[in-house]
Amino acid sequence: MASSTASSREVAASRLLSAGPLERAARRAAPSALLAALLAALPAALPAPAAASGESLASELEAAVSAATGAAGELGVHVVELASGRTVLEREADRPRIVASNVKLVTAAAALELLGPGHLLETRVVARGEVVDGRLLGDLAVIGGGDPNISGRFHDGDSLAVFRGWAAALAGRGVAAVDGDVYLVHGLFEPPEVHPDWPRDQLSRWYEAPVSALAFNDNCVLVRVSPGSAPGRPSRVETVPDLELFEVHNQASTTASSRRHQVAIERLDGSHRLWIGGAVFRRAGPVESWVAVADPLAYFGAALRKALAEEGIPVSGEMRPVARLPPPSLADGAWRPVAVHRSDLLSTLEVLLKRSQNLYAESLTKLLGAERCGEGSWPAGLRVLEEFLAATGIPPGSYRLADGSGMSRHNRMAPRQLTRLLAAMASSPLAREFVLSLPHSGEPGQRWEHRLAELPYRGNVFAKTGSLRGVSTLSGYAKASSGRLYAFSILMNDIRGRGRAQRAQDRIVRVLIDLG
């Protein structure tokens, strides 16, 4: 991640929580004392206005919430002051509603607390057989550890960078070609790869990418459509990375009219066939779309083969998906380590929450099931999430979880349950790590860059949005101009326009910061 992004994140988070010796002292304190230490270290973002009375805050919040009822047929709100635990406002706070991506707060908190901030997601490469005259007379295997980070995200856009590192490790062992096969070991996660609740008419969208223990490039391919040489000529289509796996059906043409500029990019169901239609304005820049692949293991294998070949190590054999690593053989001997790729959990959580990346959330859900229950499945992962919520005082049966990302419309929680979770994380020794992972108001390069971006709101809201058809949610933390910290949850179902719903949410948060 770029240093400028990290710097912005650190500055904003330190405004909400603390920094330096006080933070380190708080980290050593008992959980019951931690929040008090964090609050004592909080400077005001701006000179604080005259403190509003509790009655004034409550009445203004009531007015903002009442106004929000015009933006949604169903509205639930809960606001709590973290230092005292006092409820500041509640409106149908105990009624479960569709929460959309606010479910990611549960997944991220559970992963952080149960796996630990130092947890590493590992993908291992092993080999068997002898190396003779630069040729590996045997096989390779890649053992999936559930890491969704193998992509260009952390490598300046080079999606094959991790694979190039593996090629360098092979070259360092004298390997210039592989005569055998490459086993893609994916058994850490159980099928299915696509959740049964997810809409079947959106399977090619990036947010419904299949979930696999070996994942590459978010299990999506970037399709780029550019104008052709002249009006009437076909458009130019490329995939990134450029793999023979994909069959492109290009029916998009180049147009001289900007009014006709409209491009459709689809993947045909259950296949690697990409269909491009519509028209590209001759002076327009490229139209890009991330398309979820149908078979993530075939995609992983094709990209790995290409990267190894580009680095001078061709593979003669097949890419073979297997659930378990084949046992050592008399002919080829034991498997020997070649390379390991490690991704840290904290960076993973940032992508999960700041980018609202469903693949990351579901990978961690299945990983929690594998780590805690010995079964990398959605049911096992959800059991872990439910046990975690029970430890925070949210009893099973009072809500419903169907997946770890919020893509399923069957996920339902109440606003008071989400503020209880947020309060528990605020008093955790890992409070700082959790808050750092959240998007914050005015954060450069993120969806929040232009939302609540003006002072005194900029950098004083750390919260997760949620969006589905007819649903808009917002839950997180707000630091008032007085220095007080609040946890809030605003769940809106049956909305009357996403923009209208978000403006209503922002008005509630503004009142909280101005008068809290």
Coordinates of C-alpha atoms in Angstrom, one line a residue:
M1 CA 0.0 0.0 0.0
A2 CA 1.3 3.4 -0.8
S3 CA 2.9 5.3 2.0
S4 CA 0.7 8.4 1.4
T5 CA -2.4 6.3 2.0
A6 CA -1.0 4.8 5.2
S7 CA 0.0 8.3 6.4
S8 CA -3.5 9.6 5.9
R9 CA -5.0 6.6 7.6
E10 CA -2.7 7.0 10.6
V11 CA -3.4 10.7 11.1
A12 CA -7.1 10.3 10.9
A13 CA -7.2 7.3 13.2
S14 CA -5.0 9.0 15.8
R15 CA -7.5 11.9 15.9
L16 CA -10.3 9.4 16.7
L17 CA -8.3 7.3 19.1
S18 CA -4.8 8.1 20.5
A19 CA -1.1 7.9 19.7
G20 CA 2.2 7.7 21.4
P21 CA 2.9 6.9 25.0
L22 CA -0.7 7.3 26.1
E23 CA -1.9 4.8 23.5
R24 CA 0.8 2.3 24.5
A25 CA -0.2 2.7 28.2
A26 CA -3.8 2.1 27.2
R27 CA -2.9 -1.0 25.3
R28 CA -1.4 -2.4 28.5
A29 CA -4.5 -1.5 30.5
A30 CA -7.4 -3.8 31.3
P31 CA -10.2 -3.6 28.8
S32 CA -12.4 -1.8 31.3
A33 CA -9.8 1.0 31.5
L34 CA -8.8 1.1 27.9
L35 CA -11.6 3.3 26.6
A36 CA -11.1 5.8 29.4
A37 CA -7.4 6.1 28.4
L38 CA -8.3 6.5 24.8
L39 CA -10.8 9.3 25.6
A40 CA -8.3 11.1 27.8
A41 CA -5.9 11.2 24.9
L42 CA -8.3 12.6 22.4
P43 CA -7.7 16.2 21.2
A44 CA -10.5 18.1 19.7
A45 CA -10.3 18.3 15.9
L46 CA -11.3 22.0 16.0
P47 CA -11.9 24.4 18.9
A48 CA -15.0 22.9 20.5
P49 CA -18.2 25.0 20.4
A50 CA -20.2 25.6 23.5
A51 CA -21.4 22.3 24.8
A52 CA -24.9 21.4 23.9
S53 CA -27.3 20.1 26.6
G54 CA -28.3 16.5 26.5
E55 CA -31.8 17.6 25.7
S56 CA -30.6 19.7 22.8
L57 CA -28.7 16.8 21.3
A58 CA -31.5 14.4 21.7
S59 CA -34.1 16.7 20.2
E60 CA -32.0 17.5 17.2
L61 CA -31.2 13.9 16.6
E62 CA -34.9 13.1 16.9
A63 CA -35.6 15.7 14.3
A64 CA -32.9 14.3 11.9
V65 CA -34.2 10.8 12.4
S66 CA -37.8 11.8 11.8
A67 CA -36.7 13.6 8.6
A68 CA -34.9 10.3 7.6
T69 CA -38.2 8.4 7.6
G70 CA -39.0 10.2 4.4
A71 CA -36.1 8.5 2.8
A72 CA -36.9 4.9 3.8
G73 CA -40.0 2.8 4.5
E74 CA -38.2 1.1 7.3
L75 CA -35.7 2.8 9.6
G76 CA -33.8 1.7 12.7
V77 CA -31.3 3.8 14.6
H78 CA -29.3 3.4 17.8
V79 CA -26.7 5.9 19.1
V80 CA -24.6 5.2 22.3
E81 CA -22.0 7.3 24.0
L82 CA -19.0 5.0 24.5
A83 CA -17.6 6.4 27.7
S84 CA -20.8 6.1 29.7
G85 CA -22.6 3.4 27.7
R86 CA -25.6 5.8 27.7
T87 CA -28.1 5.5 24.9
V88 CA -28.5 8.9 23.2
L89 CA -31.1 7.9 20.7
E90 CA -33.0 4.8 19.7
R91 CA -35.6 4.3 17.0
E92 CA -36.8 0.7 16.5
A93 CA -33.4 -0.2 17.7
D94 CA -34.2 -3.9 18.4
R95 CA -35.8 -4.8 15.2
P96 CA -33.6 -6.8 12.9
R97 CA -33.3 -5.5 9.3
I98 CA -31.3 -6.3 6.2
V99 CA -27.8 -4.9 7.0
A100 CA -26.0 -5.4 3.7
S101 CA -22.2 -4.8 4.0
N102 CA -22.5 -3.8 7.7
V103 CA -22.1 -7.6 8.2
K104 CA -18.4 -7.0 7.4
L105 CA -18.0 -5.3 10.7
V106 CA -18.8 -8.7 12.4
T107 CA -16.5 -10.6 10.1
A108 CA -13.6 -8.2 10.5
A109 CA -14.0 -7.9 14.3
A110 CA -14.1 -11.7 14.7
A111 CA -11.1 -12.3 12.4
L112 CA -9.1 -9.7 14.3
E113 CA -9.9 -11.0 17.7
L114 CA -9.8 -14.7 17.0
L115 CA -6.9 -14.9 14.5
G116 CA -4.9 -12.0 16.0
P117 CA -3.4 -8.9 14.4
G118 CA -0.1 -10.8 13.6
H119 CA -1.8 -13.6 11.7
L120 CA -0.4 -14.4 8.3
L121 CA -2.2 -16.0 5.4
E122 CA 0.2 -18.4 3.7
T123 CA 0.3 -19.9 0.3
R124 CA 3.1 -22.5 -0.1
V125 CA 4.9 -23.8 -3.2
V126 CA 6.6 -27.2 -3.0
A127 CA 8.3 -29.5 -5.5
R128 CA 9.2 -33.2 -5.9
G129 CA 11.6 -34.9 -8.3
E130 CA 15.2 -34.3 -9.4
V131 CA 16.6 -31.3 -11.2
V132 CA 18.7 -32.6 -14.2
D133 CA 20.3 -30.1 -16.6
G134 CA 17.9 -27.4 -15.4
R135 CA 14.7 -29.5 -15.8
L136 CA 12.6 -30.5 -12.9
L137 CA 11.8 -34.2 -13.6
G138 CA 8.8 -34.1 -11.3
D139 CA 6.0 -31.9 -10.1
L140 CA 5.1 -28.6 -8.4
A141 CA 2.3 -28.0 -6.0
V142 CA 0.7 -24.8 -4.7
I143 CA -1.1 -25.2 -1.4
G144 CA -3.9 -22.7 -0.9
G145 CA -4.2 -21.1 2.5
G146 CA -7.3 -19.0 1.8
D147 CA -5.4 -15.8 1.0
P148 CA -7.3 -13.4 -1.3
N149 CA -4.4 -11.0 -1.7
I150 CA -2.5 -12.7 -4.6
S151 CA -3.1 -9.9 -7.1
G152 CA -1.6 -6.6 -8.3
R153 CA -3.2 -4.7 -5.5
F154 CA 0.0 -4.5 -3.4
H155 CA 2.4 -4.8 -6.4
D156 CA 2.0 -1.6 -8.4
G157 CA -0.7 -3.3 -10.5
D158 CA 1.4 -6.3 -11.6
S159 CA -1.1 -9.1 -11.0
L160 CA 1.6 -11.7 -11.8
A161 CA 4.1 -10.3 -9.3
V162 CA 3.7 -13.1 -6.7
F163 CA 4.1 -15.8 -9.3
R164 CA 7.2 -14.0 -10.6
G165 CA 8.7 -14.4 -7.2
W166 CA 8.0 -18.1 -7.2
A167 CA 9.7 -18.3 -10.6
A168 CA 12.8 -16.6 -9.0
A169 CA 12.8 -19.1 -6.2
L170 CA 12.7 -22.0 -8.7
A171 CA 15.5 -20.4 -10.8
G172 CA 17.5 -20.1 -7.6
R173 CA 17.2 -23.9 -7.2
G174 CA 18.5 -24.4 -10.8
V175 CA 15.1 -25.0 -12.3
A176 CA 14.7 -23.7 -15.9
A177 CA 11.7 -25.9 -16.9
V178 CA 9.1 -28.2 -15.3
D179 CA 8.5 -31.5 -17.0
G180 CA 5.7 -32.6 -14.6
D181 CA 2.4 -31.2 -13.5
V182 CA 1.4 -28.4 -11.1
Y183 CA -1.0 -29.5 -8.4
L184 CA -3.4 -26.7 -7.2
V185 CA -4.3 -27.8 -3.7
H186 CA -7.6 -26.1 -2.8
G187 CA -9.1 -28.4 -0.1
L188 CA -8.9 -25.9 2.8
F189 CA -12.2 -24.5 1.6
E190 CA -15.3 -26.6 1.1
P191 CA -17.7 -26.1 -1.8
P192 CA -19.8 -24.4 -3.0
E193 CA -17.7 -21.5 -4.2
V194 CA -20.7 -19.3 -4.8
H195 CA -23.1 -18.7 -1.9
P196 CA -26.6 -20.2 -2.7
D197 CA -28.3 -16.9 -1.6
W198 CA -26.5 -14.7 -4.1
P199 CA -28.4 -13.5 -7.1
R200 CA -27.8 -15.8 -10.1
D201 CA -28.2 -13.0 -12.6
Q202 CA -25.2 -11.2 -11.2
L203 CA -22.6 -14.0 -11.1
S204 CA -20.3 -12.1 -13.5
R205 CA -20.1 -9.1 -11.3
W206 CA -16.9 -8.6 -9.2
Y207 CA -18.9 -8.6 -6.0
E208 CA -20.0 -12.2 -6.6
A209 CA -16.6 -13.6 -7.4
P210 CA -16.3 -17.3 -6.3
V211 CA -14.6 -18.0 -3.0
S212 CA -11.7 -20.4 -3.3
A213 CA -8.7 -21.4 -1.1
L214 CA -6.5 -20.5 -4.1
A215 CA -7.6 -17.1 -5.4
F216 CA -5.9 -14.9 -8.0
N217 CA -6.7 -11.2 -8.9
D218 CA -9.8 -11.2 -6.7
N219 CA -11.0 -14.0 -8.9
C220 CA -11.8 -11.4 -11.5
V221 CA -10.3 -10.4 -14.9
L222 CA -10.2 -6.8 -16.0
V223 CA -11.8 -6.3 -19.4
R224 CA -10.8 -3.1 -21.2
V225 CA -12.7 -1.9 -24.3
S226 CA -11.2 0.9 -26.4
P227 CA -12.3 2.7 -29.6
G228 CA -11.3 1.0 -32.9
S229 CA -9.4 2.6 -35.7
A230 CA -12.4 4.5 -37.2
P231 CA -16.2 4.9 -36.8
G232 CA -17.9 1.7 -37.9
R233 CA -14.8 -0.5 -37.0
P234 CA -14.9 -3.0 -34.2
S235 CA -13.8 -1.8 -30.8
R236 CA -10.5 -3.1 -29.3
V237 CA -10.8 -5.5 -26.4
E238 CA -8.1 -6.7 -24.1
T239 CA -8.1 -8.7 -20.9
V240 CA -5.7 -8.0 -18.0
P241 CA -3.9 -10.3 -17.6
D242 CA -3.9 -11.5 -21.2
L243 CA -4.6 -15.3 -20.9
E244 CA -5.6 -17.8 -23.5
L245 CA -8.2 -19.0 -21.1
F246 CA -10.7 -16.4 -22.2
E247 CA -12.7 -16.5 -25.4
V248 CA -13.8 -13.0 -26.4
H249 CA -16.9 -12.4 -28.5
N250 CA -16.6 -8.7 -29.5
Q251 CA -19.7 -7.2 -31.0
A252 CA -19.0 -3.6 -29.9
S253 CA -18.3 -1.1 -32.6
T254 CA -16.7 2.4 -32.8
T255 CA -19.1 5.3 -33.1
A256 CA -18.7 9.0 -34.1
S257 CA -21.5 10.0 -31.7
S258 CA -20.9 10.5 -28.0
R259 CA -24.6 9.9 -27.5
R260 CA -24.3 6.3 -28.6
H261 CA -21.4 5.7 -26.3
Q262 CA -22.6 2.7 -24.2
V263 CA -20.7 -0.6 -23.7
A264 CA -21.9 -3.8 -22.2
I265 CA -19.5 -6.4 -20.8
E266 CA -20.7 -9.8 -19.7
R267 CA -19.4 -13.3 -19.0
L268 CA -21.6 -16.0 -20.4
D269 CA -22.9 -18.3 -17.6
G270 CA -20.6 -21.0 -16.4
S271 CA -17.9 -20.4 -19.0
H272 CA -14.8 -18.3 -19.7
R273 CA -16.5 -16.7 -22.7
L274 CA -16.7 -12.9 -22.6
W275 CA -19.3 -10.9 -24.5
I276 CA -18.8 -7.3 -25.4
G277 CA -21.6 -5.3 -27.0
G278 CA -22.7 -1.7 -27.6
A279 CA -20.6 1.2 -29.1
V280 CA -17.5 3.1 -28.0
F281 CA -17.2 6.8 -28.8
R282 CA -14.1 7.3 -31.0
R283 CA -12.6 9.9 -28.7
A284 CA -13.5 8.1 -25.4
G285 CA -11.0 6.6 -23.1
P286 CA -11.0 2.8 -22.4
V287 CA -14.1 1.4 -20.7
E288 CA -13.1 -1.0 -18.0
S289 CA -15.0 -3.6 -16.0
W290 CA -13.9 -6.3 -13.5
V291 CA -15.6 -9.6 -14.4
A292 CA -15.8 -12.5 -12.0
V293 CA -14.4 -15.7 -13.5
A294 CA -16.4 -19.0 -13.6
D295 CA -13.5 -21.3 -12.5
P296 CA -11.0 -19.7 -10.1
L297 CA -8.7 -22.7 -10.1
A298 CA -8.4 -22.7 -13.9
Y299 CA -7.8 -19.0 -13.8
F300 CA -5.1 -19.4 -11.1
G301 CA -3.4 -22.1 -13.1
A302 CA -3.5 -20.2 -16.4
A303 CA -2.0 -17.1 -14.8
L304 CA 0.7 -19.1 -13.0
R305 CA 1.6 -21.0 -16.2
K306 CA 1.9 -17.6 -18.1
A307 CA 4.0 -16.0 -15.4
L308 CA 6.4 -18.9 -15.2
A309 CA 6.8 -19.0 -18.9
E310 CA 7.5 -15.3 -19.1
E311 CA 10.2 -15.8 -16.5
G312 CA 11.8 -18.5 -18.6
I313 CA 10.4 -21.6 -16.8
P314 CA 7.9 -23.4 -19.1
V315 CA 5.6 -26.1 -17.6
S316 CA 5.2 -29.1 -19.8
G317 CA 2.5 -30.8 -17.7
E318 CA -1.0 -30.0 -16.7
M319 CA -2.5 -27.8 -14.0
R320 CA -4.3 -30.2 -11.8
P321 CA -6.8 -29.0 -9.1
V322 CA -6.8 -31.4 -6.1
A323 CA -8.3 -31.2 -2.7
R324 CA -5.2 -32.6 -0.9
L325 CA -1.5 -32.7 -1.6
P326 CA -0.6 -36.0 -3.3
P327 CA 1.5 -38.2 -1.0
P328 CA 5.3 -38.6 -1.7
S329 CA 6.1 -41.3 -4.3
L330 CA 8.9 -43.7 -4.7
A331 CA 9.7 -42.3 -8.1
D332 CA 9.7 -38.6 -7.2
G333 CA 10.5 -38.7 -3.5
A334 CA 9.2 -36.3 -0.8
W335 CA 7.8 -32.8 -1.4
R336 CA 10.3 -30.1 -0.7
P337 CA 9.6 -26.4 0.1
V338 CA 10.3 -23.9 -2.7
A339 CA 8.6 -20.6 -1.7
V340 CA 5.9 -19.2 0.5
H341 CA 3.8 -16.1 0.1
R342 CA 2.5 -14.4 3.2
S343 CA -0.1 -11.7 3.5
D344 CA -0.8 -10.0 6.8
L345 CA -4.3 -9.9 8.3
L346 CA -4.3 -6.2 9.0
S347 CA -3.8 -5.3 5.3
T348 CA -6.5 -7.9 4.5
L349 CA -8.9 -6.2 6.8
E350 CA -8.3 -2.8 5.3
V351 CA -9.3 -4.1 1.8
L352 CA -12.3 -5.9 3.3
L353 CA -13.7 -2.8 5.0
K354 CA -12.3 0.1 3.0
R355 CA -13.0 -1.5 -0.4
S356 CA -16.0 -3.5 0.8
Q357 CA -14.5 -6.5 -1.0
N358 CA -16.8 -9.4 -0.7
L359 CA -14.2 -12.0 -1.6
Y360 CA -12.1 -11.0 1.3
A361 CA -15.0 -11.2 3.8
E362 CA -16.1 -14.6 2.6
S363 CA -12.5 -15.9 2.5
L364 CA -12.0 -14.9 6.1
T365 CA -15.4 -16.4 7.0
K366 CA -14.4 -19.8 5.6
L367 CA -10.9 -19.4 7.0
L368 CA -12.3 -18.9 10.5
G369 CA -14.3 -22.1 10.0
A370 CA -11.2 -24.0 9.0
E371 CA -9.0 -22.6 11.8
R372 CA -11.6 -22.9 14.6
C373 CA -13.8 -25.8 13.5
G374 CA -11.6 -27.8 11.1
E375 CA -14.0 -27.1 8.2
G376 CA -13.6 -24.3 5.8
S377 CA -17.2 -23.9 4.9
W378 CA -19.9 -21.2 5.2
P379 CA -21.8 -23.1 8.0
A380 CA -18.6 -23.6 10.0
G381 CA -17.5 -20.0 9.6
L382 CA -20.9 -18.7 10.6
R383 CA -20.8 -20.8 13.7
V384 CA -17.6 -19.0 14.6
L385 CA -19.1 -15.6 14.0
E386 CA -22.1 -16.5 16.1
E387 CA -19.9 -17.7 19.0
F388 CA -17.9 -14.4 18.7
L389 CA -21.1 -12.4 18.9
A390 CA -22.3 -14.3 21.9
A391 CA -19.1 -13.4 23.7
T392 CA -20.0 -9.7 23.1
G393 CA -23.4 -10.2 24.6
I394 CA -25.5 -10.7 21.4
P395 CA -27.3 -14.0 21.8
P396 CA -27.9 -16.5 19.0
G397 CA -31.4 -16.5 17.6
S398 CA -31.8 -12.7 18.0
Y399 CA -30.4 -12.1 14.5
R400 CA -29.5 -14.0 11.4
L401 CA -26.3 -14.4 9.5
A402 CA -26.2 -16.1 6.1
D403 CA -22.7 -15.1 4.8
G404 CA -19.7 -13.0 5.9
S405 CA -20.0 -10.1 3.4
G406 CA -23.7 -9.0 3.6
M407 CA -24.4 -10.0 0.0
S408 CA -27.2 -12.2 1.1
R409 CA -30.5 -10.5 1.8
H410 CA -31.1 -13.0 4.6
N411 CA -28.5 -11.2 6.9
R412 CA -30.5 -9.4 9.5
M413 CA -29.4 -7.6 12.6
A414 CA -30.7 -4.8 14.8
P415 CA -29.1 -1.4 15.3
R416 CA -28.5 -2.0 19.0
Q417 CA -26.7 -5.2 18.2
L418 CA -24.3 -3.4 15.9
T419 CA -23.6 -0.7 18.4
R420 CA -23.0 -3.4 21.1
L421 CA -20.4 -4.9 18.7
L422 CA -18.8 -1.5 18.1
A423 CA -18.7 -0.7 21.8
A424 CA -17.0 -4.1 22.5
M425 CA -14.4 -3.4 19.9
A426 CA -13.8 0.1 21.2
S427 CA -12.9 -1.4 24.6
S428 CA -10.8 -4.2 23.1
P429 CA -7.0 -4.1 23.3
L430 CA -7.2 -4.3 19.5
A431 CA -9.4 -1.1 19.2
R432 CA -6.8 0.8 17.3
E433 CA -6.3 -1.9 14.7
F434 CA -10.0 -2.3 14.2
V435 CA -10.6 1.5 13.7
L436 CA -7.6 1.8 11.4
S437 CA -9.2 -0.8 9.1
L438 CA -12.5 1.2 8.7
P439 CA -13.1 3.8 6.0
H440 CA -13.1 7.4 7.4
S441 CA -14.9 10.5 6.3
G442 CA -12.9 12.4 3.6
E443 CA -10.4 9.6 3.1
P444 CA -8.5 10.1 -0.1
G445 CA -9.0 7.5 -2.9
Q446 CA -11.9 5.9 -1.1
R447 CA -15.7 6.0 -1.5
W448 CA -15.8 8.4 1.5
E449 CA -13.5 10.9 -0.2
H450 CA -16.4 13.4 -0.8
R451 CA -18.7 12.3 1.9
L452 CA -18.7 14.2 5.2
A453 CA -15.4 15.5 3.9
E454 CA -15.7 19.1 5.1
L455 CA -14.6 20.3 8.6
P456 CA -15.4 19.5 11.4
Y457 CA -16.6 16.1 10.0
R458 CA -13.6 15.2 8.0
G459 CA -11.6 12.4 9.7
N460 CA -14.1 12.2 12.6
V461 CA -16.3 9.4 11.3
F462 CA -15.0 5.9 11.0
A463 CA -17.9 3.8 9.6
K464 CA -19.0 1.0 7.2
T465 CA -21.5 1.6 4.5
G466 CA -23.9 -1.0 3.2
S467 CA -25.8 -1.1 -0.1
L468 CA -28.2 -3.6 -1.7
R469 CA -31.3 -3.1 -3.8
G470 CA -33.6 -1.1 -1.5
V471 CA -31.1 -1.0 1.3
S472 CA -28.7 1.6 2.7
T473 CA -26.9 1.2 6.0
L474 CA -24.2 3.0 8.0
S475 CA -22.7 1.9 11.2
G476 CA -19.5 3.0 13.0
Y477 CA -17.9 5.6 15.3
A478 CA -18.2 9.4 15.4
K479 CA -16.1 11.8 17.4
A480 CA -18.0 14.9 18.4
S481 CA -16.5 18.4 18.5
S482 CA -16.6 18.1 22.3
G483 CA -14.3 15.1 22.1
R484 CA -16.9 12.6 23.1
L485 CA -16.9 9.3 21.2
Y486 CA -20.2 7.7 19.9
A487 CA -21.1 4.4 18.3
F488 CA -24.0 4.5 15.9
S489 CA -26.0 2.3 13.6
I490 CA -28.5 3.5 11.0
L491 CA -30.3 0.8 9.1
M492 CA -32.6 1.8 6.2
N493 CA -34.6 -0.7 4.3
D494 CA -37.1 0.1 1.5
I495 CA -35.2 3.2 0.6
R496 CA -36.5 5.9 -1.8
G497 CA -33.3 6.5 -3.6
R498 CA -29.7 5.7 -2.4
G499 CA -28.6 9.4 -2.6
R500 CA -31.5 10.5 -0.5
A501 CA -30.9 7.8 2.1
Q502 CA -27.2 8.7 2.4
R503 CA -28.0 12.4 2.8
A504 CA -30.4 11.5 5.6
Q505 CA -27.7 9.4 7.3
D506 CA -25.1 12.2 6.9
R507 CA -27.5 14.7 8.6
I508 CA -27.8 12.4 11.6
V509 CA -24.1 12.1 11.9
R510 CA -23.6 15.8 11.5
V511 CA -25.9 16.5 14.4
L512 CA -24.0 14.0 16.5
I513 CA -20.7 15.7 15.8
D514 CA -22.0 19.2 16.1
L515 CA -23.9 18.8 19.4
G516 CA -22.6 15.6 20.9

